[in-house]
Amino acid sequence: MSKDKTPYESPVVIGCDHAAYPLKEAIKAFLQEKGVDVVDAGCHGLESVNYPDFAKEVAGKVSDGTYPRGILLCGTGLGMSMAANRFKGIRAALVSDGFSARMSRMHNDSNILVMGARVIGESLALDLVQTWMETPFEGGRHLDRLQMFDSFK
Ligand code: RB5
């Protein structure tokens, strides 16, 4: 990695449905430009698909430890976040503002960033990705709290 590239955690697995395909392509290019190895779980075009298929692909592979972090995108982000959070160990954060993106890392150690392509524009989405990638987890009392809900069935 060259000196001007940010040492973001890598690889990142990314998935979307048809509503967010253009945004997925923009985020992929943005992360690759920063030296991140991006694993593209689809979809690969604008034809209608079922978002749970892609939530399963991304959240399943973060849940089983194949990848440390993932990004999921759909029209609102709602369906993707609901589906992703069914997987053990997944802390998917649906975010549309910078404060929440930062706090989702600092306090919640979110391992999947979810955004709605019909809710926010591309520039804001890229800014949120950058914030989310750069913000560390604070640990401490927040870890205790995460462990509490990790024990839920
Ligand atoms: C697709 O029309 C839309 O329902 C999906 O992208 C997402 O917003 C679901 O939560």
Coordinates of C-alpha atoms and ligand atoms in Angstrom, one line a residue:
M1 CA 0.0 0.0 0.0
S2 CA 1.4 3.4 -0.9
K3 CA 1.9 6.1 1.7
D4 CA -1.1 8.2 0.6
K5 CA -3.5 5.2 1.0
T6 CA -5.4 4.9 4.3
P7 CA -4.7 1.6 6.0
Y8 CA -8.3 0.5 6.3
E9 CA -9.3 -2.9 7.5
S10 CA -9.4 -5.2 4.5
P11 CA -11.0 -7.1 2.9
V12 CA -14.5 -5.7 3.0
V13 CA -17.4 -7.7 1.5
I14 CA -20.2 -5.6 -0.1
G15 CA -23.6 -6.5 -1.3
C16 CA -26.7 -4.7 -2.6
D17 CA -30.0 -5.2 -4.4
H18 CA -31.1 -3.5 -7.7
A19 CA -32.1 -0.3 -5.9
A20 CA -28.6 0.3 -4.7
Y21 CA -26.5 -1.2 -7.5
P22 CA -25.0 2.2 -8.7
L23 CA -24.2 3.1 -5.1
K24 CA -22.5 -0.2 -4.6
E25 CA -20.3 0.4 -7.7
A26 CA -19.4 3.9 -6.4
I27 CA -18.4 2.6 -2.9
K28 CA -16.4 -0.2 -4.4
A29 CA -14.4 2.2 -6.5
F30 CA -14.0 4.5 -3.5
L31 CA -12.6 1.8 -1.3
Q32 CA -10.4 0.2 -4.0
E33 CA -8.9 3.7 -4.5
K34 CA -7.9 3.6 -0.8
G35 CA -6.2 0.2 -1.2
V36 CA -9.0 -1.9 0.3
D37 CA -9.6 -5.4 -1.1
V38 CA -13.3 -5.3 -1.9
V39 CA -15.2 -8.6 -2.3
D40 CA -18.3 -8.0 -4.4
A41 CA -21.1 -10.3 -3.4
G42 CA -23.5 -8.8 -6.0
C43 CA -26.0 -7.9 -7.3
H44 CA -24.5 -7.0 -10.6
G45 CA -27.1 -5.0 -12.4
L46 CA -30.4 -3.1 -12.2
E47 CA -32.8 -6.0 -12.8
S48 CA -35.0 -6.8 -9.8
V49 CA -33.5 -9.2 -7.2
N50 CA -34.4 -10.2 -3.6
Y51 CA -32.3 -8.4 -1.1
P52 CA -32.3 -11.2 1.5
D53 CA -30.2 -13.3 -0.8
F54 CA -27.4 -10.7 -0.7
A55 CA -27.9 -10.0 3.0
K56 CA -27.3 -13.7 3.6
E57 CA -24.2 -13.7 1.4
V58 CA -22.6 -10.8 3.2
A59 CA -23.8 -11.3 6.8
G60 CA -23.2 -15.0 6.6
K61 CA -19.6 -14.4 5.7
V62 CA -19.0 -11.8 8.4
S63 CA -20.8 -14.0 10.9
D64 CA -18.6 -17.1 10.1
G65 CA -15.4 -15.0 10.2
T66 CA -14.6 -15.2 6.5
Y67 CA -14.5 -11.4 6.4
P68 CA -14.1 -8.9 9.2
R69 CA -16.5 -6.3 7.9
G70 CA -19.3 -5.9 5.4
I71 CA -21.4 -3.2 3.7
L72 CA -25.0 -3.8 2.7
L73 CA -27.1 -1.4 0.5
C74 CA -30.8 -1.5 -0.6
G75 CA -33.4 1.1 -1.3
T76 CA -34.0 2.1 2.4
G77 CA -31.4 0.0 4.1
L78 CA -34.3 -1.4 6.3
G79 CA -34.6 -4.8 4.7
M80 CA -30.9 -5.4 4.6
S81 CA -30.4 -4.4 8.2
M82 CA -33.3 -6.5 9.5
A83 CA -32.0 -9.6 7.5
A84 CA -28.3 -9.1 8.5
N85 CA -29.1 -8.8 12.2
R86 CA -30.6 -12.3 12.2
F87 CA -27.0 -13.7 11.9
K88 CA -25.1 -14.5 15.0
G89 CA -22.5 -12.0 15.9
I90 CA -23.7 -9.4 13.4
R91 CA -24.1 -5.8 14.5
A92 CA -25.5 -4.2 11.3
A93 CA -26.0 -0.5 11.7
L94 CA -28.4 1.4 9.4
V95 CA -26.9 4.8 9.1
S96 CA -27.7 8.1 7.3
D97 CA -25.7 10.7 9.3
G98 CA -22.1 11.1 10.4
F99 CA -22.7 11.0 14.1
S100 CA -24.4 7.7 13.9
A101 CA -21.8 6.2 11.6
R102 CA -19.1 7.2 14.1
M103 CA -21.0 6.1 17.2
S104 CA -21.9 2.8 15.5
R105 CA -18.2 2.0 15.6
M106 CA -17.2 3.6 18.9
H107 CA -20.0 2.2 21.0
N108 CA -21.5 -0.6 19.0
D109 CA -18.5 -2.1 17.2
S110 CA -20.8 -2.4 14.1
N111 CA -19.4 -4.9 11.7
I112 CA -21.8 -4.2 8.9
L113 CA -22.6 -0.8 7.6
V114 CA -26.0 -0.5 6.0
M115 CA -27.3 2.5 3.9
G116 CA -30.3 3.2 1.8
A117 CA -29.6 4.4 -1.7
R118 CA -33.0 5.9 -2.0
V119 CA -32.5 7.8 1.2
I120 CA -29.1 9.4 0.9
G121 CA -27.0 10.7 -2.0
E122 CA -23.7 9.2 -3.1
S123 CA -21.5 11.9 -1.6
L124 CA -22.9 11.5 1.8
A125 CA -22.7 7.7 1.5
L126 CA -19.0 7.8 0.7
D127 CA -18.4 10.2 3.6
L128 CA -20.2 7.7 5.9
V129 CA -18.2 4.8 4.6
Q130 CA -15.0 6.8 5.3
T131 CA -16.1 7.7 8.8
W132 CA -17.1 4.1 9.5
M133 CA -13.9 2.6 8.2
E134 CA -11.7 5.1 10.1
T135 CA -13.4 5.0 13.6
P136 CA -12.2 2.4 16.1
F137 CA -14.3 0.6 18.7
E138 CA -13.8 2.1 22.2
G139 CA -14.2 -1.2 24.1
G140 CA -14.5 -1.1 27.9
R141 CA -18.1 -0.8 29.1
H142 CA -19.3 -1.0 25.6
L143 CA -17.9 -4.4 25.1
D144 CA -19.7 -5.6 28.2
R145 CA -23.0 -4.3 26.7
L146 CA -22.4 -6.0 23.4
Q147 CA -21.7 -9.3 25.1
M148 CA -25.0 -8.9 26.8
F149 CA -27.0 -9.0 23.6
D150 CA -24.7 -11.5 22.0
S151 CA -26.1 -14.0 24.5
F152 CA -29.7 -13.6 23.3
K153 CA -31.1 -16.5 21.4
Ligands
RB5_1 C1 -36.8 -2.9 -3.3 O1 -37.8 -2.3 -4.0 C2 -36.8 -2.4 -1.9 O2 -37.9 -2.9 -1.2 C3 -35.5 -2.7 -1.2 O3 -34.4 -2.1 -1.9 C4 -35.3 -2.2 0.3 O4 -35.6 -0.9 0.4 C5 -36.0 -3.1 1.3 O5 -35.9 -2.8 2.5

